[in-house]
Short mmCIF file of C-alpha atoms in Angstrom, two decimals:
data_model
loop_
_atom_site.label_atom_id
_atom_site.label_comp_id
_atom_site.label_asym_id
_atom_site.label_seq_id
_atom_site.Cartn_x
_atom_site.Cartn_y
_atom_site.Cartn_z
CA MET A 121 81.77 10.02 42.28
CA HIS A 122 83.45 10.51 45.65
CA PRO A 123 83.39 14.17 46.78
CA ARG A 124 87.20 14.14 46.74
CA ASP A 125 87.10 12.94 43.15
CA GLN A 126 84.74 15.76 42.30
CA HIS A 127 87.12 18.29 43.86
CA THR A 128 90.14 16.81 42.08
CA GLY A 129 88.30 16.88 38.79
CA SER A 130 87.50 20.55 39.29
CA VAL A 131 91.12 21.37 40.01
CA GLY A 132 92.21 19.38 36.97
CA ASN A 133 89.80 21.25 34.74
CA THR A 134 90.99 24.57 36.13
CA ALA A 135 94.61 23.63 35.47
CA GLU A 136 93.77 22.55 31.94
CA SER A 137 91.85 25.77 31.25
CA ALA A 138 94.76 27.80 32.65
CA ALA A 139 97.27 25.98 30.44
CA GLN A 140 95.40 26.82 27.26
CA PRO A 141 95.79 30.62 27.59
CA LEU A 142 99.49 30.08 28.33
CA ARG A 143 99.87 28.13 25.10
CA SER A 144 97.88 30.79 23.26
CA ASP A 145 100.00 33.54 24.79
CA ALA A 146 103.16 31.75 23.72
CA GLU A 147 101.90 31.47 20.16
CA ARG A 148 100.82 35.12 20.12
CA ASN A 149 104.25 36.15 21.41
CA ARG A 150 105.91 34.09 18.73
CA ALA A 151 103.79 35.69 16.01
CA ARG A 152 104.48 39.17 17.41
CA ILE A 153 108.22 38.51 17.46
CA ILE A 154 108.23 37.27 13.85
CA ALA A 155 106.18 40.27 12.70
CA ALA A 156 108.47 42.64 14.57
CA ALA A 157 111.58 40.95 13.15
CA ARG A 158 110.19 41.34 9.62
CA THR A 159 109.89 45.07 10.24
CA VAL A 160 113.26 45.50 11.95
CA PHE A 161 115.27 43.27 9.61
CA GLY A 162 113.54 44.74 6.56
CA ARG A 163 114.49 48.24 7.72
CA ASP A 164 117.91 47.70 9.30
CA GLY A 165 119.16 44.41 7.87
CA LEU A 166 120.32 41.44 9.90
CA SER A 167 122.77 43.59 11.85
CA ALA A 168 119.76 44.65 13.94
CA SER A 169 120.01 43.29 17.47
CA MET A 170 117.69 40.80 19.09
CA ALA A 171 116.98 43.49 21.69
CA SER A 172 115.68 45.85 19.01
CA VAL A 173 113.35 43.10 17.76
CA ALA A 174 112.12 42.49 21.30
CA ARG A 175 111.40 46.20 21.77
CA GLU A 176 109.50 46.32 18.46
CA ALA A 177 107.47 43.26 19.52
CA GLY A 178 106.80 44.63 22.99
CA VAL A 179 108.22 41.56 24.75
CA GLY A 180 111.07 41.07 27.18
CA ILE A 181 114.43 39.74 26.02
CA ALA A 182 113.89 36.59 28.11
CA THR A 183 110.65 35.91 26.21
CA MET A 184 112.51 36.50 22.97
CA PHE A 185 115.14 33.87 23.76
CA ARG A 186 112.56 31.36 25.00
CA ARG A 187 110.87 31.51 21.63
CA PHE A 188 114.06 31.83 19.56
CA PRO A 189 117.23 30.74 21.40
CA THR A 190 119.45 31.87 18.51
CA LYS A 191 119.26 34.60 15.93
CA GLU A 192 119.58 32.00 13.17
CA GLU A 193 116.33 30.39 14.32
CA LEU A 194 114.58 33.74 14.21
CA VAL A 195 116.00 34.50 10.76
CA ALA A 196 114.80 31.10 9.53
CA ALA A 197 111.26 31.75 10.80
CA VAL A 198 111.11 35.26 9.36
CA PHE A 199 112.42 34.47 5.89
CA ALA A 200 110.97 31.00 5.24
CA ASP A 201 108.32 32.36 2.86
CA ARG A 202 110.84 34.53 1.01
CA MET A 203 113.16 31.57 0.50
CA ASP A 204 110.21 29.63 -0.89
CA ALA A 205 109.65 32.50 -3.33
CA TYR A 206 113.36 32.39 -4.20
CA VAL A 207 113.01 28.73 -5.16
CA ARG A 208 109.86 29.45 -7.17
CA ALA A 209 111.71 32.16 -9.08
CA THR A 210 114.19 29.55 -10.24
CA ALA A 211 111.42 27.22 -11.39
CA GLU A 212 109.67 30.04 -13.26
CA ALA A 213 112.92 31.03 -14.98
CA LEU A 214 113.51 27.43 -16.06
CA ALA A 215 109.99 27.32 -17.48
CA ASN A 216 110.86 30.19 -19.82
CA PRO A 217 111.46 28.69 -23.30
CA GLU A 218 114.06 31.38 -24.06
CA PRO A 219 117.29 30.50 -22.19
CA TRP A 220 118.71 34.04 -22.12
CA SER A 221 115.40 35.58 -21.09
CA GLY A 222 115.01 32.98 -18.34
CA PHE A 223 118.55 33.61 -17.11
CA THR A 224 118.28 37.41 -17.04
CA SER A 225 114.75 37.49 -15.63
CA TYR A 226 115.91 35.31 -12.75
CA ILE A 227 118.75 37.68 -11.90
CA GLU A 228 116.45 40.70 -12.12
CA THR A 229 113.81 39.00 -9.95
CA VAL A 230 116.27 38.01 -7.24
CA CYS A 231 117.86 41.47 -7.17
CA ALA A 232 114.38 43.00 -6.91
CA MET A 233 113.65 40.68 -3.97
CA GLN A 234 116.78 42.05 -2.31
CA ALA A 235 115.63 45.61 -2.97
CA ALA A 236 112.21 44.92 -1.45
CA ASP A 237 113.62 43.63 1.84
CA ARG A 238 116.99 44.66 3.24
CA GLY A 239 117.00 41.70 5.61
CA PHE A 240 116.50 39.29 2.73
CA ALA A 241 119.30 41.06 0.85
CA ASP A 242 121.54 39.95 3.71
CA VAL A 243 120.13 36.41 3.83
CA LEU A 244 120.94 35.83 0.16
CA THR A 245 124.60 36.65 0.72
CA MET A 246 125.05 34.59 3.88
CA SER A 247 125.48 30.94 4.67
CA LEU A 248 123.45 29.98 7.75
CA PRO A 249 124.23 26.35 8.66
CA GLY A 250 121.98 26.53 11.73
CA ALA A 251 118.96 27.36 9.56
CA GLU A 252 118.59 24.01 7.83
CA THR A 253 115.34 24.78 6.01
CA LEU A 254 116.73 27.99 4.53
CA GLU A 255 119.91 26.22 3.46
CA ALA A 256 117.88 23.44 1.81
CA CYS A 257 115.97 26.08 -0.19
CA ARG A 258 119.22 27.78 -1.11
CA ALA A 259 120.66 24.48 -2.33
CA GLU A 260 117.54 23.80 -4.43
CA ALA A 261 117.66 27.27 -5.98
CA TYR A 262 121.40 26.87 -6.64
CA GLN A 263 120.85 23.66 -8.59
CA GLY A 264 118.22 25.41 -10.67
CA PHE A 265 120.57 28.30 -11.35
CA LEU A 266 123.25 25.87 -12.55
CA GLU A 267 120.73 24.62 -15.10
CA LEU A 268 119.92 28.20 -16.13
CA ILE A 269 123.64 28.82 -16.70
CA ALA A 270 124.02 25.66 -18.77
CA ARG A 271 121.01 26.50 -20.95
CA ALA A 272 122.16 30.07 -21.56
CA LYS A 273 125.64 28.86 -22.52
CA ASP A 274 124.25 26.17 -24.81
CA SER A 275 122.17 28.78 -26.60
CA GLY A 276 125.30 30.86 -27.19
CA ASP A 277 124.00 33.84 -25.21
CA LEU A 278 126.04 33.58 -22.00
CA ARG A 279 129.80 34.01 -22.03
CA GLU A 280 131.65 30.78 -21.32
CA ASP A 281 133.66 32.10 -18.39
CA PHE A 282 130.56 32.97 -16.32
CA THR A 283 130.26 30.83 -13.17
CA SER A 284 127.68 30.49 -10.42
CA ARG A 285 130.10 32.35 -8.14
CA ASP A 286 129.51 35.43 -10.26
CA LEU A 287 125.88 35.50 -9.09
CA VAL A 288 127.02 35.43 -5.46
CA LEU A 289 129.35 38.36 -6.14
CA LEU A 290 126.55 40.22 -7.93
CA LEU A 291 124.18 39.72 -5.00
CA MET A 292 126.85 40.89 -2.57
CA ALA A 293 127.45 43.97 -4.71
CA ASN A 294 123.72 44.64 -5.00
CA ALA A 295 123.32 44.35 -1.22
CA GLY A 296 126.03 46.98 -0.83
CA VAL A 297 124.36 49.33 -3.32
CA LEU A 298 121.02 48.90 -1.57
CA SER A 299 122.58 49.61 1.81
CA ALA A 300 124.17 52.82 0.51
CA THR A 301 121.35 54.17 -1.66
CA GLY A 302 118.14 52.54 -0.43
CA GLU A 303 116.85 55.44 1.63
CA HIS A 304 117.47 58.24 -0.89
CA ALA A 305 117.67 56.49 -4.30
CA PRO A 306 115.77 53.22 -3.89
CA ASP A 307 115.89 52.33 -7.60
CA ALA A 308 119.60 53.00 -8.08
CA TRP A 309 120.37 49.27 -7.90
CA ARG A 310 118.71 48.71 -11.28
CA ARG A 311 121.50 50.46 -13.18
CA PRO A 312 124.52 48.44 -11.94
CA VAL A 313 122.49 45.22 -12.24
CA ALA A 314 121.72 46.09 -15.88
CA TRP A 315 125.41 46.79 -16.47
CA MET A 316 126.31 43.40 -15.03
CA ILE A 317 123.73 41.54 -17.09
CA GLN A 318 124.99 43.19 -20.27
CA SER A 319 128.55 42.21 -19.37
CA PHE A 320 127.49 38.56 -19.07
CA LYS A 321 126.28 38.37 -22.68
CA THR A 322 128.34 37.12 -25.58
CA PRO A 323 130.50 38.13 -27.24
CA ALA A 324 132.87 38.66 -24.32
CA ARG A 325 134.66 41.99 -24.51
CA GLY A 326 137.81 40.60 -22.94
CA PRO A 327 139.14 38.16 -20.34
CA LEU A 328 138.18 38.40 -16.68
CA PRO A 329 140.24 37.84 -13.52
CA ASP A 330 139.73 34.41 -12.00
CA PRO A 331 136.70 34.15 -9.67
CA PRO A 332 137.31 33.37 -6.00
CA GLU A 333 137.63 29.73 -5.04
CA ASP A 334 134.47 28.07 -3.75
CA ALA A 335 135.96 27.60 -0.26
CA ALA A 336 137.03 31.24 -0.04
CA LEU A 337 133.63 32.48 -1.17
CA TYR A 338 131.90 30.21 1.33
CA GLN A 339 134.07 31.61 4.11
CA ALA A 340 133.14 35.12 3.01
CA MET A 341 129.47 34.19 3.26
CA ARG A 342 130.04 32.64 6.69
CA ARG A 343 131.96 35.71 7.87
CA THR A 344 129.03 37.97 7.13
CA SER A 345 126.79 35.77 9.30
CA LEU A 346 129.05 35.70 12.36
CA GLY A 347 127.17 36.78 15.44
CA LEU A 348 123.76 35.50 14.39
CA THR A 349 123.97 32.97 17.20
CA SER A 350 123.82 35.33 20.13
CA PRO A 351 123.98 34.89 23.90
CA GLU A 352 121.17 36.26 26.00
CA THR A 353 122.67 39.72 25.99
CA GLY A 354 120.25 40.89 23.37
CA LYS A 355 123.12 42.15 21.26
CA GLY A 356 123.25 41.60 17.54
CA ARG A 357 126.39 40.86 15.63
#
């Protein structure tokens, strides 16, 4: 090998060895940001700012936005495993041979998931078009819930005027209860959820007002997610 070739090879090896720590550092920063976001979102909900996540992770805001250019991308990374669990809850409920038990256990499980993680309580009541994986999981769980509804109605246990929109309203209501009582009465949510479940059962005690239209409910879910796509100000919603 020509001496110049030897020198070039040495430089190349040095550059390659230097690049590896950079890649490792980037991955470590990403993992730290996700772990910090789990803590911050779980404690404060999705209203927490990107800057607060960066402080928790011990990284600069510029590093934060290099790893996650939008808040939706960060939310998707943080809650991917919880959305997988959400889908599994639907499958487990459908595997229950008792339609009413499967239906009610699903509602209780999902509400308990909200209670365990304030950030996830927000995710379940939002539509996040920029988080395609989360939305795909939501769609899969929704189809399973439609089947749970149909089975519970066919068995004569679920009142005929119940719709899938009623679950969205219940989750929104539960998120509100958790926000108000979580710090001082963390199990308070169980009582209104039990009331709601009992009200779903036949025989119906009386007629209900019409549920919101699908488009209106979707807009309500979108409204709660406004601000997740943030500029590099570090501000939240």
